[in-house]
Structure formats: C-alpha cells, structure tokens
PDB file of C-alpha atoms in Angstrom:
ATOM      1  CA  UNK B   8     -11.912   6.769  15.538  1.00  0.00           C
ATOM      2  CA  UNK B   9     -13.959   6.492  12.361  1.00  0.00           C
ATOM      3  CA  UNK B  10     -16.417   3.837  11.249  1.00  0.00           C
ATOM      4  CA  UNK B  11     -15.116   2.359   7.985  1.00  0.00           C
ATOM      5  CA  UNK B  12     -16.811  -0.245   5.825  1.00  0.00           C
ATOM      6  CA  UNK B  13     -14.682  -2.229   3.351  1.00  0.00           C
ATOM      7  CA  UNK B  14     -16.463  -4.169   0.611  1.00  0.00           C
ATOM      8  CA  UNK B  15     -14.255  -7.114  -0.301  1.00  0.00           C
ATOM      9  CA  UNK B  16     -11.049  -6.716   1.639  1.00  0.00           C
ATOM     10  CA  UNK B  17     -10.197 -10.406   1.950  1.00  0.00           C
ATOM     11  CA  UNK B  18      -6.993 -10.589  -0.111  1.00  0.00           C
ATOM     12  CA  UNK B  19      -3.849  -8.755  -1.194  1.00  0.00           C
ATOM     13  CA  UNK B  20      -3.859  -4.990  -0.639  1.00  0.00           C
ATOM     14  CA  UNK B  21      -7.516  -5.114   0.477  1.00  0.00           C
ATOM     15  CA  UNK B  22      -6.661  -7.415   3.366  1.00  0.00           C
ATOM     16  CA  UNK B  23      -3.702  -5.201   4.263  1.00  0.00           C
ATOM     17  CA  UNK B  24      -5.952  -2.125   4.164  1.00  0.00           C
ATOM     18  CA  UNK B  25      -8.316  -3.739   6.675  1.00  0.00           C
ATOM     19  CA  UNK B  26      -5.423  -4.552   9.009  1.00  0.00           C
ATOM     20  CA  UNK B  27      -4.018  -1.035   8.791  1.00  0.00           C
ATOM     21  CA  UNK B  28      -7.387   0.580   9.378  1.00  0.00           C
ATOM     22  CA  UNK B  29      -7.810  -1.559  12.474  1.00  0.00           C
ATOM     23  CA  UNK B  30      -4.279  -0.806  13.685  1.00  0.00           C
ATOM     24  CA  UNK B  31      -5.004   2.912  13.280  1.00  0.00           C
ATOM     25  CA  UNK B  32      -7.856   2.543  15.763  1.00  0.00           C
ATOM     26  CA  UNK B  33     -10.822   2.674  13.396  1.00  0.00           C
ATOM     27  CA  UNK B  34     -13.930   0.539  13.758  1.00  0.00           C
ATOM     28  CA  UNK B  35     -13.851  -1.642  10.632  1.00  0.00           C
ATOM     29  CA  UNK B  36     -16.701  -3.588   9.058  1.00  0.00           C
ATOM     30  CA  UNK B  37     -15.956  -5.965   6.175  1.00  0.00           C
ATOM     31  CA  UNK B  38     -18.702  -7.018   3.756  1.00  0.00           C
ATOM     32  CA  UNK B  39     -18.054 -10.039   1.549  1.00  0.00           C
ATOM     33  CA  UNK B  40     -19.502 -13.422   0.663  1.00  0.00           C
ATOM     34  CA  UNK B  41     -17.794 -15.144   3.563  1.00  0.00           C
ATOM     35  CA  UNK B  42     -15.034 -16.982   1.732  1.00  0.00           C
ATOM     36  CA  UNK B  43     -12.482 -15.752   4.269  1.00  0.00           C
ATOM     37  CA  UNK B  44     -13.007 -14.242   7.713  1.00  0.00           C
ATOM     38  CA  UNK B  45     -11.447 -10.837   8.442  1.00  0.00           C
ATOM     39  CA  UNK B  46      -8.721 -10.300  11.068  1.00  0.00           C
ATOM     40  CA  UNK B  47      -9.643 -10.338  14.774  1.00  0.00           C
ATOM     41  CA  UNK B  48     -11.455  -7.238  15.959  1.00  0.00           C
ATOM     42  CA  UNK B  49     -13.096  -6.593  12.583  1.00  0.00           C
ATOM     43  CA  UNK B  50     -16.859  -6.866  12.172  1.00  0.00           C
ATOM     44  CA  UNK B  51     -17.832  -9.272   9.400  1.00  0.00           C
ATOM     45  CA  UNK B  52     -21.078  -9.037   7.421  1.00  0.00           C
ATOM     46  CA  UNK B  53     -21.702 -11.904   4.999  1.00  0.00           C
ATOM     47  CA  UNK B  54     -23.610 -10.782   1.912  1.00  0.00           C
ATOM     48  CA  UNK B  55     -23.351 -10.906  -1.865  1.00  0.00           C
ATOM     49  CA  UNK B  56     -22.925  -7.316  -3.034  1.00  0.00           C
ATOM     50  CA  UNK B  57     -24.844  -8.177  -6.208  1.00  0.00           C
ATOM     51  CA  UNK B  58     -27.924  -9.067  -4.139  1.00  0.00           C
ATOM     52  CA  UNK B  59     -29.372  -5.709  -3.099  1.00  0.00           C
ATOM     53  CA  UNK B  60     -31.927  -7.212  -0.716  1.00  0.00           C
ATOM     54  CA  UNK B  61     -29.320  -9.325   1.074  1.00  0.00           C
ATOM     55  CA  UNK B  62     -26.835  -6.447   1.220  1.00  0.00           C
ATOM     56  CA  UNK B  63     -29.387  -4.031   2.653  1.00  0.00           C
ATOM     57  CA  UNK B  64     -30.511  -6.608   5.217  1.00  0.00           C
ATOM     58  CA  UNK B  65     -26.914  -7.296   6.293  1.00  0.00           C
ATOM     59  CA  UNK B  66     -26.198  -3.590   6.749  1.00  0.00           C
ATOM     60  CA  UNK B  67     -29.321  -3.230   8.899  1.00  0.00           C
ATOM     61  CA  UNK B  68     -29.200   0.171  10.647  1.00  0.00           C
ATOM     62  CA  UNK B  69     -25.409   0.638  10.418  1.00  0.00           C
ATOM     63  CA  UNK B  70     -23.908   3.925   9.287  1.00  0.00           C
ATOM     64  CA  UNK B  71     -20.319   4.719   8.370  1.00  0.00           C
ATOM     65  CA  UNK B  72     -17.955   7.624   8.006  1.00  0.00           C
ATOM     66  CA  UNK B  73     -16.556   6.076   4.841  1.00  0.00           C
ATOM     67  CA  UNK B  74     -16.888   3.041   2.587  1.00  0.00           C
ATOM     68  CA  UNK B  75     -13.988   1.597   0.592  1.00  0.00           C
ATOM     69  CA  UNK B  76     -15.257  -0.525  -2.295  1.00  0.00           C
ATOM     70  CA  UNK B  77     -12.568  -2.961  -3.421  1.00  0.00           C
ATOM     71  CA  UNK B  78     -14.649  -5.090  -5.762  1.00  0.00           C
ATOM     72  CA  UNK B  79     -16.867  -2.866  -7.907  1.00  0.00           C
ATOM     73  CA  UNK B  80     -16.495  -3.842 -11.553  1.00  0.00           C
ATOM     74  CA  UNK B  81     -19.727  -2.838 -13.297  1.00  0.00           C
ATOM     75  CA  UNK B  82     -22.347  -0.078 -13.406  1.00  0.00           C
ATOM     76  CA  UNK B  83     -24.910  -2.590 -12.129  1.00  0.00           C
ATOM     77  CA  UNK B  84     -22.864  -3.278  -9.005  1.00  0.00           C
ATOM     78  CA  UNK B  85     -22.307   0.450  -8.573  1.00  0.00           C
ATOM     79  CA  UNK B  86     -26.035   1.170  -8.776  1.00  0.00           C
ATOM     80  CA  UNK B  87     -26.774  -1.469  -6.122  1.00  0.00           C
ATOM     81  CA  UNK B  88     -24.131   0.069  -3.843  1.00  0.00           C
ATOM     82  CA  UNK B  89     -25.386   3.611  -4.468  1.00  0.00           C
ATOM     83  CA  UNK B  90     -28.870   2.649  -3.323  1.00  0.00           C
ATOM     84  CA  UNK B  91     -27.733   0.454  -0.423  1.00  0.00           C
ATOM     85  CA  UNK B  92     -25.357   3.045   1.067  1.00  0.00           C
ATOM     86  CA  UNK B  93     -27.360   6.187   0.395  1.00  0.00           C
ATOM     87  CA  UNK B  94     -27.903   7.823   3.780  1.00  0.00           C
ATOM     88  CA  UNK B  95     -25.486   5.369   5.441  1.00  0.00           C
ATOM     89  CA  UNK B  96     -22.144   7.028   4.666  1.00  0.00           C
ATOM     90  CA  UNK B  97     -20.799  10.508   4.067  1.00  0.00           C
ATOM     91  CA  UNK B  98     -17.907   9.274   1.893  1.00  0.00           C
ATOM     92  CA  UNK B  99     -17.437   6.465  -0.653  1.00  0.00           C
ATOM     93  CA  UNK B 100     -14.062   5.468  -2.117  1.00  0.00           C
ATOM     94  CA  UNK B 101     -13.881   3.056  -5.053  1.00  0.00           C
ATOM     95  CA  UNK B 102     -10.720   1.196  -6.022  1.00  0.00           C
ATOM     96  CA  UNK B 103     -10.281   1.653  -9.754  1.00  0.00           C
ATOM     97  CA  UNK B 104      -7.464   1.070 -12.225  1.00  0.00           C
ATOM     98  CA  UNK B 105      -5.045   2.522 -14.757  1.00  0.00           C
ATOM     99  CA  UNK B 106      -6.918   0.410 -17.306  1.00  0.00           C
ATOM    100  CA  UNK B 107      -9.590   3.120 -17.549  1.00  0.00           C
ATOM    101  CA  UNK B 108      -7.024   5.012 -19.662  1.00  0.00           C
ATOM    102  CA  UNK B 109      -6.471   2.156 -22.121  1.00  0.00           C
ATOM    103  CA  UNK B 110      -7.082   3.752 -25.537  1.00  0.00           C
ATOM    104  CA  UNK B 111      -7.798   0.367 -27.101  1.00  0.00           C
ATOM    105  CA  UNK B 112     -11.005   0.126 -25.033  1.00  0.00           C
ATOM    106  CA  UNK B 113     -12.496   3.599 -25.510  1.00  0.00           C
ATOM    107  CA  UNK B 114     -12.195   6.792 -27.513  1.00  0.00           C
ATOM    108  CA  UNK B 115     -10.153   9.082 -25.286  1.00  0.00           C
ATOM    109  CA  UNK B 116      -8.668  12.571 -25.754  1.00  0.00           C
ATOM    110  CA  UNK B 117      -5.326  12.540 -27.534  1.00  0.00           C
ATOM    111  CA  UNK B 118      -2.307  13.667 -25.533  1.00  0.00           C
ATOM    112  CA  UNK B 119       1.194  14.478 -26.779  1.00  0.00           C
ATOM    113  CA  UNK B 120       3.313  11.288 -26.935  1.00  0.00           C
ATOM    114  CA  UNK B 121       4.927  10.515 -23.608  1.00  0.00           C
ATOM    115  CA  UNK B 122       2.555  12.665 -21.547  1.00  0.00           C
ATOM    116  CA  UNK B 123       1.547  11.089 -18.187  1.00  0.00           C
ATOM    117  CA  UNK B 124      -2.240  10.836 -18.237  1.00  0.00           C
ATOM    118  CA  UNK B 125      -4.094  13.202 -15.864  1.00  0.00           C
ATOM    119  CA  UNK B 126      -7.368  12.283 -14.170  1.00  0.00           C
ATOM    120  CA  UNK B 127      -9.523  14.534 -16.356  1.00  0.00           C
ATOM    121  CA  UNK B 128      -8.794  12.311 -19.368  1.00  0.00           C
ATOM    122  CA  UNK B 129     -11.689  10.137 -18.160  1.00  0.00           C
ATOM    123  CA  UNK B 130     -14.411  12.220 -16.477  1.00  0.00           C
ATOM    124  CA  UNK B 131     -16.976  10.040 -14.651  1.00  0.00           C
ATOM    125  CA  UNK B 132     -19.406  12.948 -14.471  1.00  0.00           C
ATOM    126  CA  UNK B 133     -20.044  12.750 -18.208  1.00  0.00           C
ATOM    127  CA  UNK B 134     -19.088   9.167 -19.071  1.00  0.00           C
ATOM    128  CA  UNK B 135     -21.996   7.292 -20.709  1.00  0.00           C
ATOM    129  CA  UNK B 136     -23.545   4.403 -18.782  1.00  0.00           C
ATOM    130  CA  UNK B 137     -25.048   1.275 -20.340  1.00  0.00           C
ATOM    131  CA  UNK B 138     -26.549  -0.708 -17.483  1.00  0.00           C
ATOM    132  CA  UNK B 139     -28.545  -2.798 -19.992  1.00  0.00           C
ATOM    133  CA  UNK B 140     -25.445  -4.653 -21.230  1.00  0.00           C
ATOM    134  CA  UNK B 141     -24.863  -8.235 -19.944  1.00  0.00           C
ATOM    135  CA  UNK B 142     -22.591  -7.239 -17.078  1.00  0.00           C
ATOM    136  CA  UNK B 143     -23.459 -10.380 -15.113  1.00  0.00           C
ATOM    137  CA  UNK B 144     -22.003 -12.557 -17.881  1.00  0.00           C
ATOM    138  CA  UNK B 145     -18.264 -13.264 -17.340  1.00  0.00           C
ATOM    139  CA  UNK B 146     -17.891 -13.673 -21.097  1.00  0.00           C
ATOM    140  CA  UNK B 147     -18.889 -10.005 -21.454  1.00  0.00           C
ATOM    141  CA  UNK B 148     -17.242  -8.666 -18.317  1.00  0.00           C
ATOM    142  CA  UNK B 149     -13.730  -9.998 -18.861  1.00  0.00           C
ATOM    143  CA  UNK B 150     -13.025  -8.249 -22.197  1.00  0.00           C
ATOM    144  CA  UNK B 151     -14.864  -5.127 -20.963  1.00  0.00           C
ATOM    145  CA  UNK B 152     -13.075  -4.798 -17.625  1.00  0.00           C
ATOM    146  CA  UNK B 153     -11.883  -1.219 -18.280  1.00  0.00           C
ATOM    147  CA  UNK B 154     -15.283  -0.069 -19.508  1.00  0.00           C
ATOM    148  CA  UNK B 155     -16.991  -1.679 -16.533  1.00  0.00           C
ATOM    149  CA  UNK B 156     -14.748   0.328 -14.214  1.00  0.00           C
ATOM    150  CA  UNK B 157     -15.379   3.568 -16.120  1.00  0.00           C
ATOM    151  CA  UNK B 158     -19.133   3.089 -15.970  1.00  0.00           C
ATOM    152  CA  UNK B 159     -19.040   2.073 -12.285  1.00  0.00           C
ATOM    153  CA  UNK B 160     -17.211   5.318 -11.502  1.00  0.00           C
ATOM    154  CA  UNK B 161     -19.829   7.228 -13.488  1.00  0.00           C
ATOM    155  CA  UNK B 162     -22.763   5.705 -11.596  1.00  0.00           C
ATOM    156  CA  UNK B 163     -21.268   6.361  -8.160  1.00  0.00           C
ATOM    157  CA  UNK B 164     -20.348   9.914  -9.158  1.00  0.00           C
ATOM    158  CA  UNK B 165     -23.924  10.755 -10.099  1.00  0.00           C
ATOM    159  CA  UNK B 166     -26.201   8.554  -7.986  1.00  0.00           C
ATOM    160  CA  UNK B 167     -24.678   7.961  -4.572  1.00  0.00           C
ATOM    161  CA  UNK B 168     -25.867  10.832  -2.433  1.00  0.00           C
ATOM    162  CA  UNK B 169     -22.421  10.877  -0.778  1.00  0.00           C
ATOM    163  CA  UNK B 170     -18.988  12.381  -1.452  1.00  0.00           C
ATOM    164  CA  UNK B 171     -17.398  10.058  -3.987  1.00  0.00           C
ATOM    165  CA  UNK B 172     -13.739   9.467  -4.816  1.00  0.00           C
ATOM    166  CA  UNK B 173     -12.178   6.905  -7.143  1.00  0.00           C
ATOM    167  CA  UNK B 174      -8.560   5.794  -6.742  1.00  0.00           C
ATOM    168  CA  UNK B 175      -7.095   4.686 -10.077  1.00  0.00           C
ATOM    169  CA  UNK B 176      -4.282   2.334  -9.217  1.00  0.00           C
ATOM    170  CA  UNK B 177      -1.198   1.678 -11.295  1.00  0.00           C
ATOM    171  CA  UNK B 178      -0.067  -1.931 -11.853  1.00  0.00           C
ATOM    172  CA  UNK B 179       0.291  -3.446  -8.385  1.00  0.00           C
ATOM    173  CA  UNK B 180       3.370  -5.491  -7.433  1.00  0.00           C
ATOM    174  CA  UNK B 181       4.873  -6.939  -4.265  1.00  0.00           C
ATOM    175  CA  UNK B 182       3.837  -9.407  -1.631  1.00  0.00           C
ATOM    176  CA  UNK B 183       5.304 -12.577  -3.102  1.00  0.00           C
ATOM    177  CA  UNK B 184       2.685 -15.320  -3.042  1.00  0.00           C
ATOM    178  CA  UNK B 185       0.022 -12.766  -2.076  1.00  0.00           C
ATOM    179  CA  UNK B 186       0.297 -11.188  -5.525  1.00  0.00           C
ATOM    180  CA  UNK B 187      -2.554 -13.146  -7.060  1.00  0.00           C
ATOM    181  CA  UNK B 188      -2.156 -11.816 -10.621  1.00  0.00           C
ATOM    182  CA  UNK B 189       1.057 -13.793 -11.114  1.00  0.00           C
ATOM    183  CA  UNK B 190       2.484 -11.157 -13.452  1.00  0.00           C
ATOM    184  CA  UNK B 191       5.719 -10.526 -11.616  1.00  0.00           C
ATOM    185  CA  UNK B 192       6.058 -14.269 -11.022  1.00  0.00           C
ATOM    186  CA  UNK B 193       5.766 -14.737 -14.804  1.00  0.00           C
ATOM    187  CA  UNK B 194       8.902 -12.667 -15.356  1.00  0.00           C
ATOM    188  CA  UNK B 195      10.820 -14.130 -12.439  1.00  0.00           C
ATOM    189  CA  UNK B 196      10.120 -17.658 -13.633  1.00  0.00           C
ATOM    190  CA  UNK B 197      10.962 -17.006 -17.286  1.00  0.00           C
ATOM    191  CA  UNK B 198      14.205 -15.162 -16.591  1.00  0.00           C
ATOM    192  CA  UNK B 199      15.305 -17.573 -13.839  1.00  0.00           C
ATOM    193  CA  UNK B 200      14.832 -20.548 -16.171  1.00  0.00           C
ATOM    194  CA  UNK B 201      16.185 -18.923 -19.291  1.00  0.00           C
ATOM    195  CA  UNK B 202      12.863 -18.829 -21.076  1.00  0.00           C
ATOM    196  CA  UNK B 203      12.271 -16.033 -23.591  1.00  0.00           C
ATOM    197  CA  UNK B 204       9.953 -13.184 -22.584  1.00  0.00           C
ATOM    198  CA  UNK B 205       7.625 -12.154 -25.412  1.00  0.00           C
ATOM    199  CA  UNK B 206       7.645  -8.375 -25.902  1.00  0.00           C
ATOM    200  CA  UNK B 207       6.553  -5.731 -28.382  1.00  0.00           C
ATOM    201  CA  UNK B 208       9.111  -4.576 -30.965  1.00  0.00           C
ATOM    202  CA  UNK B 209       9.618  -1.342 -29.008  1.00  0.00           C
ATOM    203  CA  UNK B 210       8.197  -1.767 -25.488  1.00  0.00           C
ATOM    204  CA  UNK B 211       7.192   1.514 -23.871  1.00  0.00           C
ATOM    205  CA  UNK B 212       7.079   2.406 -20.168  1.00  0.00           C
ATOM    206  CA  UNK B 213       4.317   2.323 -17.591  1.00  0.00           C
ATOM    207  CA  UNK B 214       3.869   3.032 -13.888  1.00  0.00           C
ATOM    208  CA  UNK B 215       3.627   0.727 -10.888  1.00  0.00           C
ATOM    209  CA  UNK B 216       2.749   0.815  -7.200  1.00  0.00           C
ATOM    210  CA  UNK B 217       3.686  -1.443  -4.295  1.00  0.00           C
ATOM    211  CA  UNK B 218       0.720  -3.180  -2.705  1.00  0.00           C
ATOM    212  CA  UNK B 219       1.545  -1.694   0.702  1.00  0.00           C
ATOM    213  CA  UNK B 220       1.644   1.801  -0.762  1.00  0.00           C
ATOM    214  CA  UNK B 221      -1.722   1.291  -2.438  1.00  0.00           C
ATOM    215  CA  UNK B 222      -3.182   0.228   0.915  1.00  0.00           C
ATOM    216  CA  UNK B 223      -1.772   3.452   2.364  1.00  0.00           C
ATOM    217  CA  UNK B 224      -3.316   5.555  -0.428  1.00  0.00           C
ATOM    218  CA  UNK B 225      -6.712   3.964   0.184  1.00  0.00           C
ATOM    219  CA  UNK B 226      -6.462   4.443   3.956  1.00  0.00           C
ATOM    220  CA  UNK B 227      -5.533   8.100   3.421  1.00  0.00           C
ATOM    221  CA  UNK B 228      -8.324   8.570   0.871  1.00  0.00           C
ATOM    222  CA  UNK B 229     -10.920   7.166   3.253  1.00  0.00           C
ATOM    223  CA  UNK B 230      -9.858   8.748   6.533  1.00  0.00           C
ATOM    224  CA  UNK B 231      -7.463  11.670   6.142  1.00  0.00           C
ATOM    225  CA  UNK B 232      -8.697  13.751   3.221  1.00  0.00           C
ATOM    226  CA  UNK B 233     -11.954  14.952   1.699  1.00  0.00           C
ATOM    227  CA  UNK B 234     -11.080  15.129  -1.981  1.00  0.00           C
ATOM    228  CA  UNK B 235     -13.683  13.964  -4.484  1.00  0.00           C
ATOM    229  CA  UNK B 236     -13.412  12.735  -8.050  1.00  0.00           C
ATOM    230  CA  UNK B 237     -10.629  10.686  -9.588  1.00  0.00           C
ATOM    231  CA  UNK B 238      -7.136  10.285  -8.153  1.00  0.00           C
ATOM    232  CA  UNK B 239      -4.206   8.538  -9.854  1.00  0.00           C
ATOM    233  CA  UNK B 240      -2.078   6.380  -7.545  1.00  0.00           C
ATOM    234  CA  UNK B 241       1.379   5.385  -8.764  1.00  0.00           C
ATOM    235  CA  UNK B 242       4.912   5.372  -7.424  1.00  0.00           C
ATOM    236  CA  UNK B 243       7.394   7.764  -8.994  1.00  0.00           C
ATOM    237  CA  UNK B 244       9.446   6.578 -11.946  1.00  0.00           C
ATOM    238  CA  UNK B 245       8.748   4.923 -15.286  1.00  0.00           C
ATOM    239  CA  UNK B 246       9.694   1.310 -16.023  1.00  0.00           C
ATOM    240  CA  UNK B 247       9.384  -0.689 -19.222  1.00  0.00           C
ATOM    241  CA  UNK B 248       9.548  -4.454 -19.541  1.00  0.00           C
ATOM    242  CA  UNK B 249      13.315  -4.441 -20.122  1.00  0.00           C
ATOM    243  CA  UNK B 250      13.884  -2.300 -17.027  1.00  0.00           C
ATOM    244  CA  UNK B 251      11.887  -4.849 -15.054  1.00  0.00           C
ATOM    245  CA  UNK B 252      13.915  -7.669 -16.569  1.00  0.00           C
ATOM    246  CA  UNK B 253      17.162  -5.960 -15.577  1.00  0.00           C
ATOM    247  CA  UNK B 254      16.098  -5.795 -11.910  1.00  0.00           C
ATOM    248  CA  UNK B 255      15.261  -9.502 -11.961  1.00  0.00           C
ATOM    249  CA  UNK B 256      18.477 -10.387 -13.795  1.00  0.00           C
ATOM    250  CA  UNK B 257      20.531  -8.647 -11.112  1.00  0.00           C
ATOM    251  CA  UNK B 258      19.110 -11.054  -8.513  1.00  0.00           C
ATOM    252  CA  UNK B 259      19.020 -14.328 -10.457  1.00  0.00           C
ATOM    253  CA  UNK B 260      22.362 -13.893 -12.168  1.00  0.00           C
ATOM    254  CA  UNK B 261      21.049 -14.614 -15.648  1.00  0.00           C
ATOM    255  CA  UNK B 262      20.528 -12.226 -18.531  1.00  0.00           C
ATOM    256  CA  UNK B 263      16.939 -12.016 -19.800  1.00  0.00           C
ATOM    257  CA  UNK B 264      16.053 -13.464 -23.177  1.00  0.00           C
ATOM    258  CA  UNK B 265      13.487 -11.514 -25.192  1.00  0.00           C
ATOM    259  CA  UNK B 266      11.509 -12.519 -28.255  1.00  0.00           C
ATOM    260  CA  UNK B 267       9.489 -10.076 -30.331  1.00  0.00           C
ATOM    261  CA  UNK B 268       5.808 -10.991 -30.512  1.00  0.00           C
ATOM    262  CA  UNK B 269       4.635 -12.241 -33.887  1.00  0.00           C
ATOM    263  CA  UNK B 270       1.733 -10.378 -35.545  1.00  0.00           C
ATOM    264  CA  UNK B 271      -1.410 -11.101 -33.526  1.00  0.00           C
ATOM    265  CA  UNK B 272       0.534 -12.795 -30.729  1.00  0.00           C
ATOM    266  CA  UNK B 273      -0.037 -11.342 -27.239  1.00  0.00           C
ATOM    267  CA  UNK B 274       3.019  -9.940 -25.522  1.00  0.00           C
ATOM    268  CA  UNK B 275       3.869 -10.623 -21.902  1.00  0.00           C
ATOM    269  CA  UNK B 276       2.168  -8.523 -19.211  1.00  0.00           C
ATOM    270  CA  UNK B 277       3.749  -5.086 -18.725  1.00  0.00           C
ATOM    271  CA  UNK B 278       5.001  -5.000 -22.302  1.00  0.00           C
ATOM    272  CA  UNK B 279       3.140  -2.080 -23.879  1.00  0.00           C
ATOM    273  CA  UNK B 280       3.148  -0.696 -27.405  1.00  0.00           C
ATOM    274  CA  UNK B 281       2.115   2.713 -26.076  1.00  0.00           C
ATOM    275  CA  UNK B 282       3.377   5.059 -23.378  1.00  0.00           C
ATOM    276  CA  UNK B 283       1.164   3.991 -20.474  1.00  0.00           C
ATOM    277  CA  UNK B 284       1.898   6.300 -17.564  1.00  0.00           C
ATOM    278  CA  UNK B 285      -0.351   8.251 -15.206  1.00  0.00           C
ATOM    279  CA  UNK B 286       0.360  11.577 -13.560  1.00  0.00           C
ATOM    280  CA  UNK B 287       0.257  11.454  -9.747  1.00  0.00           C
ATOM    281  CA  UNK B 288       0.488  15.255  -9.451  1.00  0.00           C
ATOM    282  CA  UNK B 289      -3.008  15.648  -8.016  1.00  0.00           C
ATOM    283  CA  UNK B 290      -2.378  13.253  -5.144  1.00  0.00           C
ATOM    284  CA  UNK B 291       0.869  15.057  -4.346  1.00  0.00           C
ATOM    285  CA  UNK B 292      -0.880  18.424  -4.323  1.00  0.00           C
ATOM    286  CA  UNK B 293      -3.406  16.979  -1.876  1.00  0.00           C
ATOM    287  CA  UNK B 294      -0.605  15.853   0.421  1.00  0.00           C
ATOM    288  CA  UNK B 295       0.253  12.219  -0.370  1.00  0.00           C
ATOM    289  CA  UNK B 296       3.958  11.407  -0.786  1.00  0.00           C
ATOM    290  CA  UNK B 297       4.806   8.520  -3.102  1.00  0.00           C
ATOM    291  CA  UNK B 298       7.804   6.225  -3.014  1.00  0.00           C
ATOM    292  CA  UNK B 299      10.072   5.521  -6.001  1.00  0.00           C
ATOM    293  CA  UNK B 300       9.499   2.286  -7.904  1.00  0.00           C
ATOM    294  CA  UNK B 301      13.266   1.825  -8.242  1.00  0.00           C
ATOM    295  CA  UNK B 302      13.561   1.710  -4.431  1.00  0.00           C
ATOM    296  CA  UNK B 303      10.993  -1.013  -3.729  1.00  0.00           C
ATOM    297  CA  UNK B 304      11.058  -3.135  -6.900  1.00  0.00           C
ATOM    298  CA  UNK B 305      14.167  -5.168  -5.961  1.00  0.00           C
ATOM    299  CA  UNK B 306      12.460  -6.200  -2.727  1.00  0.00           C
ATOM    300  CA  UNK B 307       9.316  -7.198  -4.600  1.00  0.00           C
ATOM    301  CA  UNK B 308      11.413  -9.335  -6.933  1.00  0.00           C
ATOM    302  CA  UNK B 309      13.121 -10.986  -3.945  1.00  0.00           C
ATOM    303  CA  UNK B 310       9.697 -11.809  -2.468  1.00  0.00           C
ATOM    304  CA  UNK B 311       8.597 -13.320  -5.770  1.00  0.00           C
ATOM    305  CA  UNK B 312      11.746 -15.430  -5.934  1.00  0.00           C
ATOM    306  CA  UNK B 313      11.092 -16.730  -2.397  1.00  0.00           C
ATOM    307  CA  UNK B 314       7.398 -17.463  -2.986  1.00  0.00           C
ATOM    308  CA  UNK B 315       6.463 -21.177  -2.729  1.00  0.00           C
ATOM    309  CA  UNK B 316       4.890 -21.219  -6.205  1.00  0.00           C
ATOM    310  CA  UNK B 317       8.335 -20.802  -7.728  1.00  0.00           C
TER     311      UNK B 317
END
C-alpha cells in the first residue's frame, strides 16, 4: 500500500483515478476546494491550491509516496505546490496535455511532416518561466493554456525537491455525460441531426486516449514506475475529423455533412490544419501497453449517443 495524494480528482478521469487507486489498496488523500466529496474510504482535505497558507495548513504533517496533480495550469500554481510538497513526497506526477506541442503557441523545433512528436520537443528543464505574467486572470489564462502548462512543468522540474514526471495526455474521449468538454457530443449531435461540421480544407490527423486508459496511465505513473520527465500518453492509431465522423455515421445511420471553414472562421474541435500526433514510444519502452483508438472509439460514440444531454 502506498500513500497517494490527488490534487483535484473530483471529475472525469481524475475521479476514476481516485476510485482505481482506492480499489488497488492504496491510501488516497484528495485535496480540492470541497465542491464534491471523494468516494467512501478516501481522505478529503478542503483547501484552495492557490492559497499556499491554506494548502500547507490542510496538509499538516502528512507525507506521501506520490502526488498526482490534476489541476495545475500555471507556473504560479506549480511554485505553490513545489513549496507545499517539498519534503512531503518522493514523487510528483502532473497531468499535462498534447497542447504543449501546439506550434501556434510557441516556437518549437521543426520536425519532418507527419512525424509523431517525441517528448524532447518541449524540454521543461530549459523552458523559460514568466511567473510575473497575470496568470490569475482568466482573460490571460484561457488563450495561454498551453504556455501555462509548459511553464508549470518547468517549475516543477526545477524547484520541487522530488522526482517529477509529467504525463502529456492526448485528446480525451469516452464516458458519455462525464466527458465535460462536450467535443465528442458536438460531433454526435451535428451528424445525428444532419448539421454540417465545419472543418479545415484538408483536415490532418491527431491522437486520442480513452478516459479510462488515461486513469490507468496516471495510476501506473504514480505507483508502478519511477520514470521522470515527460511522457506522452495516447492510444495507438491516428484519426482525423472525417475518420471520427465515419465512426459516428455507422451508428446513427446518417452520412456526415462537412463544410469548409471560411477564412478566419474556427473549425470544429479535432479538425486540425497540421499533423498533430504524439509518439508514445517512451511509455511503451517503460512497460505501458496502449489500446487502439479504433477498438474503443465506437463504444465512446455509443455512450455519447446515450448521454442525457443529447
């Protein structure tokens, strides 16, 4: 049994992670602002992670084998966590995102077209940090989501005093109504009702991961391995927006209708004008076995079709 602290962990794959950690026999402590209690048998500490004094007081004298941070979005939050958990944990795992590789948000090394992006493309050890920017302002944070994640990784890499790993998740699908982003529901609704889906002139593929698989990756990263640094987490297989539409069409019995985005018009989610795939080779070398997107995507679509919101 290990002592695991989860920051956040009150919805979607974070909630599932907490349940699976508990089912595996670990002692689990959840830290959040108290909007939703954790499952039975899980210790609950109510604190705002942005308030260093309150967070430190809530932790009291507790120590952990590992921390899984589900809700770290800025270098300021990362710095608070680094100070609060220094000396309290031997391992710290941050949930990050494929968006750190978005070339529209940072100057990144050029790769040959179609090359799945490896972790070293964004190196937290050398990434510049600007903690003086208005990270507490949602008007700044929203358009700088990817940069906030990159800088948060950088702070925890350099300042934590613990072994640090960051799991960069592909686009997460599955769970029906639990899938709070609404992106899969967007496609299911449009195709089911015959509405056109707005896409780029030549949509290019990306990678995805089922929410249950991401929970498994995080559990493994926290309890079953000692790797440090960045790790890409994605199921095997590339899908573009038309591939996704074909899976939905097979279940709703209606062919998708697509419309090319006008200049300056945003395309639908998961329509990309660049090849947007990560390499999961490092995770495989370390021992994690991924599923195939083609195997679980039809089930995720069925869940979305059955969700009450539709």
